[in-house]
Coordinates of C-alpha atoms in Angstrom, one line a residue:
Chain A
X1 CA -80.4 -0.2 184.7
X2 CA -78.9 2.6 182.3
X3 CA -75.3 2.9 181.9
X4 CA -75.0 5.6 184.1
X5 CA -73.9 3.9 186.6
X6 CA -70.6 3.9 185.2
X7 CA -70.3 7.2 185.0
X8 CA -71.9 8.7 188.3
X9 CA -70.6 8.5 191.7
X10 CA -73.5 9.4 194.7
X11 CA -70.3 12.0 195.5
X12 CA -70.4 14.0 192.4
X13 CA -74.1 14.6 193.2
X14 CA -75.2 17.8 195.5
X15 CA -78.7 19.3 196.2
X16 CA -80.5 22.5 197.0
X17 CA -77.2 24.7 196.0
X18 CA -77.9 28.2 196.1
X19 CA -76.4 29.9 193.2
X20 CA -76.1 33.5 192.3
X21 CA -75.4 33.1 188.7
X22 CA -75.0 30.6 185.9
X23 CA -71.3 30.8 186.1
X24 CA -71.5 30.0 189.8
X25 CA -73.8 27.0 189.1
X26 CA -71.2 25.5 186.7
X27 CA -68.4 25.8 188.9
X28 CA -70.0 23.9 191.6
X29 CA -71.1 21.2 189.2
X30 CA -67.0 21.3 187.9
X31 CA -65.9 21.6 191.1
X32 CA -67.0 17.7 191.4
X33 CA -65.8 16.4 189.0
X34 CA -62.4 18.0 190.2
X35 CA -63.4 16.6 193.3
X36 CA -63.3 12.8 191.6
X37 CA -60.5 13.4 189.4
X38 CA -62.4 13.0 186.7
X39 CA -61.5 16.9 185.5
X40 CA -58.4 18.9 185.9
X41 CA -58.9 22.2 187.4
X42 CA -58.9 24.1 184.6
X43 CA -62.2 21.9 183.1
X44 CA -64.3 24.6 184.8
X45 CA -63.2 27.7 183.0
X46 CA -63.3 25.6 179.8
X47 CA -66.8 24.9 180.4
X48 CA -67.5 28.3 181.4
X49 CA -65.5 29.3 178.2
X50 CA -67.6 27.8 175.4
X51 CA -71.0 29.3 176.9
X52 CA -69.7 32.5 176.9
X53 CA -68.2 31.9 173.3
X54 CA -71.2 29.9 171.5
X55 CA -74.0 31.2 174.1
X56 CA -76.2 29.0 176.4
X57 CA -77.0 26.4 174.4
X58 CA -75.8 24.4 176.7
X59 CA -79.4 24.6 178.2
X60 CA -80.8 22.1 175.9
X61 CA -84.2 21.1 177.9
X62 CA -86.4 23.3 180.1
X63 CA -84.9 23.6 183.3
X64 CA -81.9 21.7 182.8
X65 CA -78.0 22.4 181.4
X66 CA -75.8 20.4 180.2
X67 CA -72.4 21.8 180.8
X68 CA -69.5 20.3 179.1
X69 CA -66.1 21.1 177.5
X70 CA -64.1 18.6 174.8
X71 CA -61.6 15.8 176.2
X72 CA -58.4 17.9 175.2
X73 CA -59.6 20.7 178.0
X74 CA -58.6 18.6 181.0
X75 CA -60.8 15.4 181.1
X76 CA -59.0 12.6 182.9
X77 CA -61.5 10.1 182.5
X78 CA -65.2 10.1 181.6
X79 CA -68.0 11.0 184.0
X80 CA -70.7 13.6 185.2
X81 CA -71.5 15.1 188.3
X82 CA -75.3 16.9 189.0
X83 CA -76.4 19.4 191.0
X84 CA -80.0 20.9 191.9
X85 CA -80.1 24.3 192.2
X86 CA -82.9 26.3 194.2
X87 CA -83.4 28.9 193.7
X88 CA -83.3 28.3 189.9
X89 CA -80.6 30.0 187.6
X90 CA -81.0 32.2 184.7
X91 CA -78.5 31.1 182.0
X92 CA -79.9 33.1 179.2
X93 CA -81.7 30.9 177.1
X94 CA -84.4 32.3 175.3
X95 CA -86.8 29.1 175.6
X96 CA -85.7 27.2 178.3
X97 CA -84.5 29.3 181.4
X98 CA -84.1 29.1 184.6
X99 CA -81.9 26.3 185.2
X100 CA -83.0 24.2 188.0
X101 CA -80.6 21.0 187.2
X102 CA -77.1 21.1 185.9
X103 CA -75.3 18.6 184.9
X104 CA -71.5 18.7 184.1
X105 CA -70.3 16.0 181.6
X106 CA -66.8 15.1 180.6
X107 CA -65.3 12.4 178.7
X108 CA -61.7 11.2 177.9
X109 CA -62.7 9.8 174.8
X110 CA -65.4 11.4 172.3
X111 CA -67.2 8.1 171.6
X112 CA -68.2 7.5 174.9
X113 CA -69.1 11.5 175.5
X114 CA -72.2 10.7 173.2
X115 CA -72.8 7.5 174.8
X116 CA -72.9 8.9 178.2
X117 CA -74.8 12.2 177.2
X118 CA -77.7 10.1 175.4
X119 CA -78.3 8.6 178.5
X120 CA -78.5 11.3 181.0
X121 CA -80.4 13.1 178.7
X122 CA -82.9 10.0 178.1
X123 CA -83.4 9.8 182.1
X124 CA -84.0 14.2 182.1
X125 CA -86.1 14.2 179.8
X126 CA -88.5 12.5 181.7
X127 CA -90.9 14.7 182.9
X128 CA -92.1 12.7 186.1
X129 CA -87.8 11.8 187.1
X130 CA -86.7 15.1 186.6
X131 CA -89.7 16.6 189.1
X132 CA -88.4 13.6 191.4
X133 CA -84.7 14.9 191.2
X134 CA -85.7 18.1 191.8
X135 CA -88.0 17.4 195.1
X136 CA -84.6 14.9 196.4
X137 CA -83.1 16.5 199.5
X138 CA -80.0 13.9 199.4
X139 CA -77.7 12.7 197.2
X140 CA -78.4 9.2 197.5
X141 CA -82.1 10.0 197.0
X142 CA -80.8 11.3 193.0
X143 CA -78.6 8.8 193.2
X144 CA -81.2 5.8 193.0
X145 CA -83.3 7.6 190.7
X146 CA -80.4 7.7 188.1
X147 CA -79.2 4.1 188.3
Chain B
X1 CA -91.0 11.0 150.4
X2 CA -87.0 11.5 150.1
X3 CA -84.1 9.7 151.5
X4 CA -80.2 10.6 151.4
X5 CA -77.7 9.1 152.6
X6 CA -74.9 11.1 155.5
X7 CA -71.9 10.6 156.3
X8 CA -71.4 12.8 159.7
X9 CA -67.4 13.9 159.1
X10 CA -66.8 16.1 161.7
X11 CA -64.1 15.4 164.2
X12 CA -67.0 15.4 167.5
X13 CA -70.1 14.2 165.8
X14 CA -73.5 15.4 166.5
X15 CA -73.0 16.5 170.2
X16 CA -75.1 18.9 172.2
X17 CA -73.9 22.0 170.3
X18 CA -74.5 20.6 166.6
X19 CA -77.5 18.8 168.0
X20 CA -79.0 21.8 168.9
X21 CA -78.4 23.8 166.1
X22 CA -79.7 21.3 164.1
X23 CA -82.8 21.1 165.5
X24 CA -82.9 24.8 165.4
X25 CA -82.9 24.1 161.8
X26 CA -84.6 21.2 160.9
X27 CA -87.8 22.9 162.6
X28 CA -87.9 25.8 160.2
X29 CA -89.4 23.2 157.5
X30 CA -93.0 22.0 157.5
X31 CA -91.5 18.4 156.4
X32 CA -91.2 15.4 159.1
X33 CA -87.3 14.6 159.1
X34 CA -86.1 11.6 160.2
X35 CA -82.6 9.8 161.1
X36 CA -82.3 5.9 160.4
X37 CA -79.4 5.1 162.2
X38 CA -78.6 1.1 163.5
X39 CA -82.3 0.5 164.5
X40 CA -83.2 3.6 165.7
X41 CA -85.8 6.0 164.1
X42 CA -84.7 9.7 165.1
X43 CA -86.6 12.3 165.3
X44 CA -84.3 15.3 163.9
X45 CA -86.8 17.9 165.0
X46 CA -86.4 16.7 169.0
X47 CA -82.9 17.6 170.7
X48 CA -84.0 14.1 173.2
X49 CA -84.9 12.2 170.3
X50 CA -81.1 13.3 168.4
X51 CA -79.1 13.3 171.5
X52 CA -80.5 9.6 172.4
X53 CA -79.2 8.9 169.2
X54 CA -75.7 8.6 170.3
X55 CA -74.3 9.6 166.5
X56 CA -70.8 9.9 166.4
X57 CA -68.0 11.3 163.8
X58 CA -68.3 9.2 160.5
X59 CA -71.8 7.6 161.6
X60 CA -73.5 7.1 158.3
X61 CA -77.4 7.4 158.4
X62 CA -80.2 7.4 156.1
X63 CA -82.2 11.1 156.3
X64 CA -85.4 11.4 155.6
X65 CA -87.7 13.6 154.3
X66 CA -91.2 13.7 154.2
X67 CA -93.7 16.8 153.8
X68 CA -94.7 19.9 151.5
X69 CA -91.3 21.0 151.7
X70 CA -89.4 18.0 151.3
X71 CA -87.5 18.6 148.4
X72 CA -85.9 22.0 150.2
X73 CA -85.7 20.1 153.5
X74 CA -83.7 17.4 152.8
X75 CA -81.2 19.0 150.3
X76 CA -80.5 22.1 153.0
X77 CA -80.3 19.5 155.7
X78 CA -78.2 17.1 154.0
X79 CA -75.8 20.3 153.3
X80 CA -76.1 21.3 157.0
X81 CA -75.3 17.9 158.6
X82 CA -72.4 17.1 155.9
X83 CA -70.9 20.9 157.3
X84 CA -71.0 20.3 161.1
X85 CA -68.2 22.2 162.9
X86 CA -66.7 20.7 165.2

């Protein structure tokens, strides 16, 4: 079992979201974390901030974003939410668009936002549980593969 | 083959931003780079492998260098990872 259990609640997961845009995509995936108080409100334009200022590297694997902002821009605690989206996003990446998984990460403290990162990117980056994610139709279905 | 010692001094450490960049970078030389950090043995050329790698602000590592290029690589990559932004 990874350690992402500590940080992911089967609430803060939602599938099959149909997104016009990347901005769109990472308000949902903010939008619970508000949810579970792990992020103030204003997490989500933060998040939505940096990508516009530094670009969408964000998008760090084929198919899958990672979007974040620092613990200073409203984290309360630390934890991720995921969504699936379908159709897929564009987010502007030259090598690794369109988006079909999004992930929104935030941490109160900045040791444990690499902890927690490393991990969900470990479990991603698998080829064979990412297709899995993606082909889940309920939360609790992304929800085991995770843990 | 080359090795250097790093200090990572940035406030945030080698998060996704950084990471990436970094890896942006490290594949422009022919050289193999590594990270010894703890136990692990970090590929600097995969954004997994360095993101996996859980390195934080004032992690210290051993970078490694090993390739035609070596020389160039570590030296530039030393300077690039002891400038991280936060």
């Amino acid at each position: 079992m990874s350690n992402i259990a500590n940080f992911l609640s089967k609430d803060a997961i939602a599938c099959n979201l149909a997104c016009p845009d990347w901005k769109s995509a990472v308000r949902e995936a903010g939008r619970l974390l508000v949810k579970e108080e792990i992020v103030e409100e204003a997490f989500i334009g933060k998040m939505i901030g940096y990508v516009e200022e530094f670009g969408p590297y964000i998008v760090i694997l084929p198919g899958f974003a990672l979007a974040h902002a620092r613990p200073e821009d409203g984290a309360l605690k630390t934890g991720i939410s995921l969504i699936t989206l379908t159709p897929p996003v564009h987010f502007g990446h030259e090598d690794n668009d369109p988006v079909s998984i999004v992930v929104a990460l935030a941490s109160s403290e900045k040791g444990e936002h690499l902890e927690c990162l490393g991990d969900v990117v470990g479990l991603i980056s698998q080829k064979e549980k990412a297709e899995k994610i993606l082909a889940a139709i309920t939360p609790e279905e992304i929800y085991r593969l995770l843990i | 083959m080359l090795k250097k010692e790093i200090v990572i001094q940035n406030q945030t450490g080698l998060h996704a931003r950084p990471a990436t960049a970094f890896v942006k970078f490290a594949n422009g030389f022919q050289s193999r780079l590594l990270i010894l950090y703890k136990d692990k043995e970090i590929d600097a050329k995969s954004i997994v492998s360095l993101l996996t790698g859980g390195i934080g602000s004032g992690a210290s590592f051993i970078l490694q260098a090993e390739g035609s290029d070596e020389e160039e690589a570590i030296t530039k990559a030393a300077e690039f990872l002891e400038s991280l932004q936060d």
